[in-house]
Amino acid sequence: MNFKEQRDLFRTKKVSAKEAVQESIKKINGDNLNIFINSFQSEALKQAEFIDNNFDKFKDAPLSGVPIAHKDIFCTKGLPTTCGSKMLENFVPPYDSTVIHNCNEAGSVMVGKTNMDEFAMGSSNETSYFGPVSNPWNSDLVPGGSSGGAAACVAADITSISTGTDTGGSIRQPAALCGVTGLKPTYGLVSRWGMIAFCSSMDQAGPFSRDAFGCAALLDAMASYDSKDSTSTERPDKNFENLLAKDFGSLKIGVIKDIDNFGINPDVMQSYEVSKTVLSALGHELKEVDFSELSTGICSYYVIAPAECSSNLSRFDGVKYGYRASDQKDISKLYMETRSEAFGDEVKKRILIGTHVLSAGFYDAYYLQAQKVRRMIKNKFESIFKDVDLIFMPTTLDQAFEKNRESNDPNRMYKEDLLTIPANLAGLPAISFPNGFKNNLPIGGQFVGNYFSEDLLLATTNRIQEVSDWHKMTP
Ligand code: GLN
């Protein structure tokens, strides 16, 4: 069921919040794709009853009476928050993150926390300490990552909305691989307070749903100015759900020159070409833009993200919270053993790379250069947005791929993010939506917009979804 149908059933009192939650719980208990790390069934039923008993208060709220699953990166008061890591397997936060708080206020009911790559590092959900998630379309394949559980949860129809985070593509890439819609907002639109940090200058939370409508409503709930996050911005005075129907007229849409040189799979390219004809038929003008620098983003990202990761993850030392190695005689041994035992290989690799690129001898050669590339990409976007309203490109190079593919080529996984990372480097909003289907698997297309153009991204996607059916297909 899509989000709107689900919410309408609650608002017209045809289905209570409790009944909706019971239905989701039934599906969670039957899940064999490893989508959830924890589910909170009795708490969810209690919260649903509360919403039912206060129907008048919640009936017009953006997410009234709708079950939701949260990525296990958002702190939940009194309930485990693992971030996909052994390090936080038994961590129970004493407070709710702002995203959780906002979604509760908006009338949704959290049924559980979804599986993810450890500390959100990965593109396949295989780095999770709690085991990989399977793709609902084909369980031999990955769902994408790092928000793999969140995307699979909506694709498998367990909930109609879920939250994720996107540092280099972790909302858009799994959305593409699972055949759902996912939006990465402008950096600063959604508060990062209580969201476990990976790369703070790029981390941004956002919504998943089957369609643009569900994403708009969930973004309405999630976005707020938050004085507790120093990079939070004053929210533009926009109601994304109401603006879905706004006619933005004929747009200039940028398509990237020579994009076929980026190594995109022919099936993905074919869907992309078909979507371009749909955009033209809807009255938009396609304009070729030169963005050859796009592919340098990946090199910049895989220096900056590990650098910030090595700094952010230094707080996990076995002293304050989380895992602690047993029987340690002195403090350095305690740090060392704790981190050796509780971090997975990918996280360790990034801490090592990050520490290296920040070290006195290598800072100029790597970190500083990467920041220059980042600035160059931001400037390039700025000049492109003088000529076009949106940029359209595929979300990923490939469709969903086999588990364990990484073992043959460790860099191949990083290349998956080629088309998503540039928006994060520049802090721009971007949306991925289902725009094709081949080999029994979905394909995603992506719009990148200028700062705070979420309304335009959502409305343009919504218009495409009014004339196409890709987002209605279910595994
Ligand atoms: N795949 C990217 C990485 O591993 C992006 C992760 C993310 O967006 N959280 O860093």
CSV table of C-alpha atoms and ligand atoms in Angstrom, one decimal, residues 71 73 117 119-124 145-147 165-173 198 203 301-302 305 346 350 413-414 416-417 420-421 424, ligand 1:
chain,number,residue,atom,x,y,z
A,71,LYS,CA,17.4,3.7,10.0
A,73,ILE,CA,21.6,5.5,13.0
A,117,ASP,CA,26.2,-0.7,6.7
A,119,PHE,CA,28.4,3.4,10.7
A,120,ALA,CA,26.9,4.1,7.2
A,121,MET,CA,30.0,3.1,5.4
A,122,GLY,CA,29.2,1.0,2.3
A,123,SER,CA,27.1,0.7,-0.8
A,124,SER,CA,25.7,-2.8,-0.4
A,145,GLY,CA,23.6,0.8,1.0
A,146,SER,CA,24.2,2.2,3.4
A,147,SER,CA,20.4,2.6,4.1
A,165,THR,CA,20.8,9.1,5.7
A,166,ASP,CA,22.9,10.0,2.6
A,167,THR,CA,26.6,11.0,2.9
A,168,GLY,CA,27.6,9.9,-0.5
A,169,GLY,CA,24.5,8.3,-1.9
A,170,SER,CA,23.1,6.1,0.8
A,171,ILE,CA,19.5,7.1,0.3
A,172,ARG,CA,19.5,7.4,-3.5
A,173,GLN,CA,21.6,4.3,-4.4
A,198,PHE,CA,30.2,9.5,9.9
A,203,ASP,CA,25.8,13.5,6.4
A,301,TYR,CA,35.0,12.0,-1.3
A,302,TYR,CA,37.1,9.0,-0.5
A,305,ALA,CA,34.9,11.1,4.2
A,346,GLU,CA,35.6,-1.4,6.3
A,350,ARG,CA,38.6,4.2,6.6
A,413,MET,CA,32.2,-0.7,-4.6
A,414,TYR,CA,33.5,2.9,-4.3
A,416,GLU,CA,29.2,2.7,-7.4
A,417,ASP,CA,28.9,6.2,-5.9
A,420,THR,CA,25.6,10.4,-6.3
A,421,ILE,CA,28.7,11.8,-4.5
A,424,ASN,CA,26.9,15.6,-1.3
B,1,GLN,N1,28.8,4.4,-0.3
B,1,GLN,C1,29.3,5.6,0.3
B,1,GLN,C2,30.3,5.2,1.4
B,1,GLN,O1,30.5,4.1,1.6
B,1,GLN,C3,28.2,6.5,0.9
B,1,GLN,C4,27.7,6.1,2.2
B,1,GLN,C5,26.7,7.0,2.7
B,1,GLN,O2,26.1,7.8,2.0
B,1,GLN,N2,26.4,6.9,4.0
B,1,GLN,O3,30.9,6.1,2.0
